[in-house]
XYZ file of N, CA and C in Angstrom:
696
model
N 89.698 116.660 50.821
C 90.249 115.684 50.079
C 91.399 116.401 49.419
N 91.206 117.232 48.783
C 92.322 118.023 48.039
C 93.453 118.365 48.919
N 93.109 118.914 49.945
C 94.125 119.478 51.057
C 95.047 118.130 51.620
N 94.316 117.202 51.649
C 94.830 115.704 51.993
C 95.969 115.290 50.772
N 95.509 115.534 49.804
C 96.569 115.098 48.575
C 97.774 115.968 48.603
N 97.420 117.378 48.909
C 98.675 118.512 48.713
C 99.508 118.078 49.646
N 99.264 117.664 50.914
C 100.102 117.405 51.826
C 100.710 115.950 51.712
N 100.291 115.015 51.001
C 100.912 113.797 50.747
C 101.960 113.972 49.641
N 101.649 115.005 48.627
C 102.656 115.251 47.584
C 103.925 115.757 48.504
N 103.600 117.109 49.145
C 104.768 117.534 50.118
C 105.569 116.526 50.624
N 105.089 115.717 51.367
C 105.575 114.692 52.171
C 106.408 113.716 51.231
N 105.809 113.447 50.099
C 106.352 112.227 49.210
C 107.814 113.045 48.754
N 107.919 114.291 48.444
C 108.998 114.972 47.976
C 110.200 114.606 48.898
N 109.959 114.762 50.336
C 110.972 114.680 51.321
C 111.322 112.892 51.374
N 110.525 112.239 51.129
C 110.767 110.797 51.063
C 111.544 110.243 49.877
N 111.453 111.074 48.924
C 112.386 110.598 47.710
C 113.932 111.127 47.965
N 114.144 112.087 48.912
C 115.487 112.442 49.193
C 116.066 111.321 50.368
N 115.279 110.547 50.724
C 115.858 109.651 51.655
C 116.319 108.467 51.127
N 116.550 108.486 49.808
C 117.037 107.166 49.041
C 118.461 107.734 48.511
N 119.622 107.098 48.658
C 120.865 107.497 48.236
C 121.678 106.252 47.481
N 123.034 106.503 47.456
C 123.673 105.475 46.809
C 123.778 104.330 47.569
N 124.478 103.246 46.909
C 124.749 101.953 47.512
C 126.148 101.457 47.490
N 126.483 100.772 48.627
C 127.830 100.202 48.982
C 127.939 98.724 48.643
N 129.286 98.179 48.456
C 129.234 96.884 48.195
C 128.751 95.899 49.446
N 128.620 94.657 48.857
C 128.364 93.500 49.735
C 128.321 92.154 49.036
N 128.331 90.918 49.493
C 128.179 89.692 49.017
C 126.977 89.209 49.305
N 126.362 88.524 48.310
C 125.116 87.845 48.421
C 125.228 86.433 48.445
N 124.389 85.763 49.269
C 124.348 84.258 49.299
C 122.935 83.978 50.168
N 122.333 82.716 49.868
C 121.302 82.277 50.596
C 119.923 83.044 50.301
N 119.843 83.731 49.104
C 118.546 84.220 48.823
C 117.797 83.587 47.736
N 116.425 83.385 47.753
C 115.806 82.749 46.832
C 114.086 83.547 46.822
N 113.568 83.289 45.844
C 112.243 83.779 45.586
C 111.069 82.872 46.577
N 110.354 83.579 47.259
C 109.387 82.985 47.913
C 107.995 82.876 47.343
N 108.034 83.462 46.231
C 106.643 83.803 45.282
C 106.903 83.027 43.980
N 105.636 82.978 43.357
C 105.752 82.281 42.134
C 104.986 83.178 41.124
N 105.110 82.901 39.790
C 104.202 83.681 38.700
C 102.893 83.300 38.992
N 101.918 84.360 38.937
C 100.411 84.441 39.089
C 100.117 84.241 40.497
N 100.976 84.676 41.528
C 100.520 84.594 42.815
C 99.894 86.109 42.857
N 98.934 86.125 43.786
C 98.170 87.189 44.035
C 98.149 87.691 45.417
N 98.487 89.046 45.857
C 98.424 89.564 47.171
C 97.260 90.570 47.164
N 96.409 90.533 48.468
C 95.468 91.582 48.408
C 95.751 92.296 49.710
N 95.437 93.820 49.442
C 95.601 94.720 50.446
C 94.457 95.781 50.700
N 94.553 96.597 51.713
C 93.596 97.639 51.852
C 94.403 98.814 52.026
N 94.187 99.696 51.055
C 94.759 100.848 50.867
C 93.927 102.164 51.694
N 94.640 102.782 52.518
C 94.047 103.808 53.279
C 94.712 105.168 53.394
N 93.732 106.254 53.069
C 94.365 107.604 53.281
C 93.576 108.257 54.363
N 94.179 108.599 55.384
C 93.535 109.512 56.529
C 94.190 110.602 56.640
N 93.166 111.680 57.170
C 93.678 113.000 57.688
C 92.704 113.090 59.027
N 92.996 114.393 59.662
C 92.133 114.592 60.669
C 90.569 114.643 60.428
N 90.157 114.930 59.253
C 88.970 115.322 58.866
C 88.305 114.256 57.761
N 89.125 113.160 57.336
C 88.621 112.620 56.485
C 89.592 111.105 56.375
N 88.758 110.102 55.820
C 89.155 108.669 55.797
C 88.780 108.170 54.423
N 89.553 107.520 53.799
C 89.093 106.930 52.600
C 90.062 105.705 52.297
N 89.242 104.407 52.040
C 90.071 103.227 51.859
C 89.293 102.417 51.014
N 90.163 101.461 50.076
C 89.784 100.725 49.254
C 90.618 99.576 48.954
N 90.033 98.330 48.354
C 90.821 97.197 48.402
C 91.594 97.243 47.066
N 92.993 96.734 47.003
C 93.702 96.576 45.820
C 94.428 95.294 46.091
N 94.959 94.951 44.858
C 95.961 93.551 44.920
C 96.808 93.637 43.735
N 98.023 93.013 43.885
C 98.852 92.824 42.645
C 99.109 91.445 42.492
N 99.412 91.243 41.367
C 99.628 89.909 40.554
C 100.813 89.805 40.029
N 101.678 88.820 40.324
C 103.086 88.588 39.763
C 102.964 87.975 38.353
N 103.426 88.706 37.342
C 103.357 88.214 35.987
C 104.854 87.364 35.624
N 105.666 87.821 36.015
C 107.171 87.043 35.754
C 108.171 87.301 36.779
N 109.244 86.512 37.014
C 110.221 86.533 38.096
C 111.580 86.583 37.185
N 112.536 87.460 37.566
C 113.697 87.361 37.059
C 114.751 86.532 38.010
N 115.699 85.956 37.373
C 116.770 85.218 38.190
C 117.619 86.086 39.152
N 117.542 85.545 40.498
C 118.522 86.433 41.643
C 119.923 86.191 41.138
N 120.697 87.402 41.081
C 122.267 87.238 40.826
C 122.871 86.368 41.982
N 123.933 85.546 41.695
C 124.636 84.788 42.402
C 125.282 85.776 43.551
N 125.641 86.943 42.958
C 126.517 87.923 43.916
C 125.846 89.168 43.708
N 125.223 89.891 44.731
C 124.925 91.173 44.650
C 125.449 92.224 45.443
N 126.061 93.200 44.845
C 126.749 94.120 45.425
C 125.821 95.322 46.054
N 124.588 95.627 45.576
C 123.868 96.510 45.849
C 122.319 95.963 45.857
N 121.667 97.004 46.934
C 120.281 96.673 47.249
C 119.576 96.545 46.088
N 119.937 97.538 45.183
C 119.018 97.527 43.805
C 119.323 96.465 42.833
N 120.358 95.581 43.002
C 120.565 94.570 42.334
C 119.553 93.409 42.567
N 118.481 93.481 43.361
C 117.664 92.752 43.778
C 116.573 92.827 42.564
N 116.327 92.028 41.730
C 115.458 92.199 40.620
C 114.217 92.627 40.764
N 113.593 93.529 40.254
C 112.146 93.863 40.418
C 111.162 92.904 39.876
N 110.320 92.227 40.486
C 109.446 91.238 39.967
C 108.328 92.002 39.113
N 108.152 91.635 38.147
C 106.910 92.144 37.062
C 105.724 91.808 37.659
N 105.049 92.736 37.737
C 103.725 92.739 38.554
C 102.919 93.829 38.354
N 101.436 93.746 38.298
C 100.273 94.762 38.085
C 99.461 94.820 39.341
N 99.038 96.024 39.475
C 98.345 96.343 40.733
C 96.663 96.544 39.927
N 95.978 96.131 40.922
C 94.312 96.424 40.253
C 93.591 96.908 41.462
N 92.568 97.191 41.337
C 91.434 97.515 42.153
C 90.565 96.378 42.545
N 90.486 96.145 43.857
C 89.917 94.828 44.014
C 88.354 94.862 43.525
N 87.693 96.134 43.531
C 86.218 96.052 43.267
C 85.880 95.770 41.974
N 86.736 96.100 40.899
C 86.442 95.955 39.525
C 87.340 95.130 38.690
N 88.565 94.813 39.354
C 89.516 94.267 38.686
C 90.343 95.068 37.622
N 90.119 96.416 37.684
C 90.801 97.405 36.775
C 92.065 97.621 37.182
N 93.198 97.764 36.171
C 94.603 98.249 36.640
C 94.639 99.621 37.218
N 95.343 99.803 38.259
C 95.565 101.210 38.828
C 96.274 102.122 37.680
N 95.645 103.439 37.607
C 96.169 104.453 36.646
C 97.481 104.985 37.311
N 98.420 105.578 36.525
C 99.506 106.050 37.031
C 99.601 106.864 38.128
N 98.456 107.738 38.568
C 98.497 108.509 39.742
C 97.863 107.727 40.888
N 96.998 106.657 40.465
C 96.822 105.666 41.801
C 97.955 104.903 42.026
N 98.803 104.546 41.188
C 99.721 103.652 41.464
C 100.818 104.498 42.345
N 101.106 105.766 42.159
C 101.784 106.528 42.907
C 101.654 106.468 44.349
N 100.377 106.260 44.648
C 100.069 106.057 46.100
C 100.282 104.711 46.725
N 100.840 103.819 45.727
C 101.490 102.473 46.182
C 103.097 102.868 46.319
N 103.507 103.606 45.370
C 104.860 103.474 45.385
C 105.442 104.627 46.603
N 104.756 105.628 47.040
C 105.089 106.515 48.189
C 105.355 105.762 49.425
N 104.622 104.949 49.903
C 104.819 104.333 51.239
C 105.957 103.370 51.198
N 106.455 102.827 49.952
C 107.367 101.882 49.874
C 108.765 102.465 49.258
N 108.883 103.898 49.452
C 110.051 104.583 48.839
C 111.203 104.217 49.866
N 111.074 103.998 50.929
C 112.197 103.621 51.785
C 112.918 102.216 51.429
N 112.323 101.597 50.660
C 112.918 100.369 50.131
C 113.094 100.270 48.684
N 112.989 101.556 48.176
C 113.316 101.630 46.746
C 111.920 101.145 45.910
N 110.891 100.996 46.401
C 109.688 100.769 45.734
C 109.422 99.356 45.666
N 110.138 98.426 45.989
C 110.004 96.894 46.037
C 108.671 96.638 46.751
N 107.942 95.643 45.862
C 106.812 95.065 46.572
C 107.122 93.510 46.759
N 108.221 93.008 46.263
C 108.849 91.761 46.685
C 110.089 91.545 46.962
N 110.774 91.181 47.957
C 112.101 90.781 48.087
C 112.365 89.474 48.303
N 113.645 88.781 47.972
C 113.858 87.459 48.317
C 113.952 87.124 49.607
N 113.756 85.734 50.055
C 113.682 85.319 51.330
C 115.021 84.574 51.681
N 115.107 84.306 52.938
C 116.472 83.668 53.381
C 117.376 84.427 54.284
N 118.255 85.161 53.621
C 119.449 85.742 54.251
C 118.964 87.355 54.401
N 118.298 87.373 55.554
C 117.815 88.688 55.965
C 118.955 89.648 56.556
N 119.794 89.086 57.066
C 121.186 89.741 57.587
C 121.797 90.592 56.309
N 121.688 89.642 55.317
C 122.476 90.523 53.966
C 121.350 91.519 53.482
N 120.170 91.467 53.401
C 119.226 92.519 53.217
C 119.441 93.612 53.823
N 119.792 93.435 55.319
C 119.638 94.404 56.250
C 121.013 95.519 55.757
N 122.097 94.602 55.580
C 123.620 95.083 55.067
C 123.199 96.047 54.017
N 122.742 95.306 53.007
C 122.583 95.996 51.835
C 121.559 97.405 51.870
N 120.747 97.113 52.470
C 119.719 98.381 52.730
C 120.514 99.403 53.453
N 121.273 99.109 54.551
C 121.879 100.160 55.312
C 122.686 100.905 54.477
N 123.500 100.370 53.713
C 124.333 100.877 52.692
C 123.588 101.763 51.590
N 122.525 100.972 51.221
C 121.568 101.902 50.275
C 121.042 103.185 50.888
N 120.491 103.178 52.028
C 119.754 104.386 52.472
C 121.020 105.145 53.007
N 122.025 104.834 53.260
C 123.360 105.795 53.634
C 122.789 106.794 54.874
N 121.843 106.377 55.770
C 121.472 107.400 56.557
C 122.359 108.079 57.584
N 123.332 107.246 58.115
C 124.206 107.635 59.256
C 125.346 108.689 58.466
N 125.691 108.280 57.306
C 126.790 109.275 56.682
C 125.990 110.433 56.072
N 125.053 110.429 55.335
C 124.753 111.368 54.226
C 123.337 112.148 54.773
N 122.417 111.488 55.620
C 121.149 112.278 55.883
C 121.045 112.856 57.272
N 120.751 113.942 57.460
C 120.551 114.584 58.742
C 119.102 114.522 59.386
N 119.152 114.232 60.586
C 117.744 114.272 61.099
C 116.715 113.119 60.735
N 117.561 112.082 60.505
C 116.930 110.779 60.063
C 117.286 109.774 61.014
N 116.207 108.894 61.499
C 116.545 107.788 62.390
C 116.126 106.542 61.532
N 116.882 105.613 61.353
C 116.525 104.355 60.531
C 116.659 103.019 61.486
N 115.589 102.325 61.570
C 115.622 101.179 62.349
C 114.902 100.172 61.446
N 115.564 98.904 61.892
C 115.220 97.606 61.232
C 114.490 96.515 61.729
N 113.453 95.982 61.099
C 112.445 95.031 61.861
C 112.959 93.793 61.329
N 113.241 92.904 62.137
C 113.627 91.532 61.652
C 113.269 90.428 62.999
N 112.034 90.121 62.897
C 111.374 89.117 63.833
C 110.978 87.901 63.080
N 110.168 87.017 63.869
C 109.917 85.648 63.207
C 109.275 85.933 61.847
N 108.322 86.582 61.755
C 107.268 86.790 60.822
C 107.663 87.810 59.595
N 108.417 88.820 60.128
C 108.481 90.131 59.168
C 109.983 90.571 59.226
N 110.551 91.079 58.055
C 111.642 91.895 57.806
C 111.176 92.972 57.295
N 111.582 94.420 57.555
C 111.479 95.575 57.251
C 112.447 96.545 57.544
N 111.668 98.071 57.336
C 112.625 99.178 57.510
C 111.693 100.183 57.897
N 112.101 101.091 59.044
C 111.546 102.106 59.601
C 112.592 103.400 59.615
N 111.923 104.446 59.083
C 112.715 105.715 58.975
C 111.951 106.873 59.407
N 112.368 107.621 60.105
C 111.802 109.004 60.677
C 112.557 110.237 60.210
N 111.883 111.178 59.756
C 112.695 112.276 59.278
C 112.004 113.449 60.261
N 112.891 114.204 60.979
C 112.302 115.203 61.807
C 113.112 116.384 61.899
N 112.563 117.354 61.133
C 113.294 118.820 61.252
C 112.252 119.912 61.509
N 112.660 121.259 61.284
C 111.638 122.281 61.930
C 110.495 122.372 61.050
N 110.329 121.750 59.569
C 109.364 122.005 58.830
C 108.206 121.072 58.763
N 108.874 119.920 58.943
C 107.960 118.539 58.514
C 108.671 117.488 59.267
N 107.685 116.690 60.060
C 107.835 115.288 60.552
C 107.289 114.335 59.807
N 108.103 113.292 59.235
C 107.599 112.220 58.444
C 108.429 110.677 59.115
N 107.266 109.837 58.827
C 107.857 108.413 59.078
C 107.436 107.682 58.106
N 108.155 106.661 57.578
C 108.019 105.768 56.507
C 108.483 104.490 57.111
N 107.586 103.384 56.667
C 107.798 102.059 57.294
C 107.236 101.259 56.318
N 108.110 100.143 56.078
C 107.686 99.028 55.095
C 108.184 97.526 55.597
N 107.360 96.763 55.594
C 107.704 95.412 56.198
C 107.203 94.381 54.982
N 108.028 93.198 55.004
C 107.664 92.138 54.205
C 107.518 90.750 54.975
N 106.645 90.048 54.426
C 106.282 88.685 55.253
C 107.546 87.917 54.793
N 108.150 87.217 55.886
C 109.359 86.333 55.573
C 108.789 85.051 55.016
N 107.804 84.584 55.271
C 107.196 83.360 54.383
C 107.228 83.349 53.197
N 106.976 84.534 52.350
C 107.051 84.656 50.901
C 107.932 85.815 50.035
N 108.154 86.850 51.244
C 109.002 87.675 50.536
C 107.960 88.933 50.139
N 106.774 88.810 50.214
C 105.863 89.715 49.527
C 105.723 90.772 50.584
N 105.308 92.232 50.170
C 104.890 93.289 50.914
C 103.681 92.777 51.794
N 104.287 93.065 53.160
C 103.114 92.815 54.183
C 102.368 94.221 54.662
N 103.164 95.311 54.959
C 102.543 96.580 55.208
C 103.507 97.699 54.764
N 103.069 98.928 54.265
C 103.613 100.057 53.929
C 102.971 101.072 54.424
N 103.407 102.176 55.099
C 102.996 103.360 55.716
C 103.727 104.271 55.545
N 103.217 105.578 55.421
C 103.749 106.935 55.208
C 102.999 107.946 56.065
N 103.489 108.613 57.013
C 102.707 109.560 57.767
C 103.481 110.938 58.035
N 102.913 111.949 57.929
C 103.451 113.149 58.100
C 102.627 114.374 58.500
N 103.463 115.184 59.220
C 102.952 116.475 59.759
C 103.517 117.452 59.099
N 102.475 118.414 58.647
C 102.920 119.893 57.887
C 101.873 120.692 58.320
N 102.510 121.970 58.742
C 101.700 122.963 58.929
C 100.499 122.393 59.966
N 100.944 121.796 60.947
C 100.053 121.284 62.042
C 98.644 120.342 61.620
N 99.045 119.839 60.502
C 98.149 118.970 60.091
C 98.739 117.599 59.541
N 98.095 116.467 60.113
C 98.649 115.158 59.812
C 97.972 114.389 58.810
N 98.623 113.591 57.921
C 97.939 112.936 56.863
C 98.688 111.688 56.944
N 98.316 110.457 56.834
C 98.960 109.154 56.530
C 98.390 108.278 55.405
N 99.205 107.448 55.210
C 98.959 106.828 53.979
C 99.297 105.354 54.191
N 98.519 104.160 54.058
C 98.894 102.902 54.412
C 98.233 101.828 53.513
N 99.236 100.794 53.549
C 98.817 99.786 52.609
C 99.052 98.536 53.373
N 97.838 97.529 53.768
C 97.997 96.636 54.830
C 97.502 95.274 54.062
N 98.528 94.147 54.305
C 98.073 92.909 53.499
C 96.860 92.324 54.305
N 95.986 91.496 53.739
C 94.718 91.022 54.289
C 95.248 89.736 55.120
N 96.040 88.865 54.921
C 96.299 87.560 55.484
C 97.478 87.591 56.323
N 97.571 88.538 57.299
C 98.866 88.636 57.984
C 98.600 87.886 59.180
N 99.648 87.487 59.971
C 99.578 86.465 61.165
C 99.225 87.848 62.293
N 98.454 87.401 63.120
C 98.186 88.102 64.228
C 99.050 88.682 65.029
N 98.944 89.821 65.513
C 99.985 90.401 66.488
C 100.472 89.487 67.666
N 99.495 88.755 68.310
C 99.686 87.960 69.227
C 100.608 86.953 68.817
N 100.372 86.459 67.755
C 101.319 85.203 67.099
C 102.653 85.676 67.003
N 102.805 86.973 66.322
C 104.083 87.428 66.013
C 104.901 87.616 67.295
N 104.177 88.028 68.301
C 104.945 88.321 69.621
C 105.437 87.225 70.118
N 104.451 85.954 69.949
C 104.976 84.741 70.739
C 106.120 84.074 69.970
N 105.611 84.055 68.733
C 106.926 83.560 67.818
C 108.211 84.105 67.813
N 108.234 85.495 67.755
C 109.295 86.129 67.923
C 110.284 86.175 69.356
N 109.571 85.633 70.336
C 110.182 85.520 71.810
C 109.981 83.848 72.245
N 109.910 82.998 71.221
C 109.572 81.637 71.347
C 110.748 81.011 72.506
N 111.900 81.514 72.139
C 113.241 81.030 72.951
C 112.858 81.363 74.343
N 112.675 82.728 74.679
C 112.565 83.010 75.983
C 111.369 82.492 76.590
N 110.177 82.111 75.896
C 108.935 81.295 76.465
C 109.463 80.050 76.593
N 110.060 79.574 75.979
C 110.641 78.127 76.154
C 111.476 77.976 77.221
N 112.521 78.824 77.667
C 113.303 78.798 78.789
C 112.458 78.988 80.116
N 111.333 79.894 80.031
C 110.431 80.205 81.237
C 109.940 78.917 81.472
N 109.203 78.254 80.559
C 108.622 76.977 80.511
C 109.479 75.953 81.191
N 110.655 75.810 80.850
C 111.517 74.979 81.340
C 112.045 74.982 82.646
N 112.099 76.451 83.014
C 112.508 76.824 84.428
C 111.098 76.257 85.329
N 110.109 76.708 84.920
C 108.872 76.389 85.762
C 108.917 74.834 85.884
N 109.081 73.896 84.860
C 108.957 72.493 85.087
C 110.137 72.108 86.050
N 111.306 72.617 85.810
C 112.461 72.029 86.710
C 112.140 72.600 88.326
N 111.496 73.853 88.492
C 111.337 74.106 89.809
C 110.145 73.150 90.429
N 108.988 72.931 89.640
C 108.062 72.157 89.894
C 108.689 70.812 90.176
N 109.646 70.128 89.532
C 110.112 68.826 89.850
C 110.722 68.708 91.062
N 111.450 69.903 91.323
C 112.231 69.994 92.477
C 111.416 69.924 93.560
N 110.292 70.720 93.638
C 109.278 70.847 94.824
C 108.756 69.378 95.109
N 108.466 68.759 93.777
C 107.636 67.547 94.029
C 108.684 66.474 94.752
N 109.895 66.610 94.337
C 111.035 65.432 94.965
C 111.294 65.792 96.236
N 111.118 67.016 96.769
C 111.279 67.286 98.193
C 110.300 67.063 99.069
N 108.892 67.084 98.560
C 107.540 66.409 99.095
C 107.696 65.198 99.207
């Protein structure tokens, strides 16, 4: 357990280097998809080659700030006021326990809620925020933008450490869906993940993200069937 935490701390230092300055953009079409007193439940898991620890956590929104009409920076997105608790006894997480929540969300600046609506704008703002292409070496950043989720995945790979951070938000409400951090240091792999309990199934996500192609395929089958029937 001690070894696992040591590796997590080492990996976290790298993750903090993956956040840089922000560039300009124009904001429109964003709104909150959550409300005060909303509650979101998760499973927090720490896993190494020899040990796995998991527990239930949740956060509750206490207040929301007004979203600016124009945002130039990703960090202009207001931080929702919220408190994290252990599910088992409803006690608030301590500072060091809360650190385990912040680590896997470092790639998105530690946000646990983002506005919904204009996801192209969020991608643009975040792309400038992370500044990976211009300022960070050995980092590959990709964006997740399908029917159910918007998010960011980044991989840092050099001679000493390999690390991957991925954070997604549910498009229906903008609240954190998943956050994970995994890294390999000195031939040992440790992962930290936070997974929301009420997520859509992977099959549903696959279908809805490709509904246009599925619809076209069904249409083609119907047309071919009609042609065959007409010939007969």
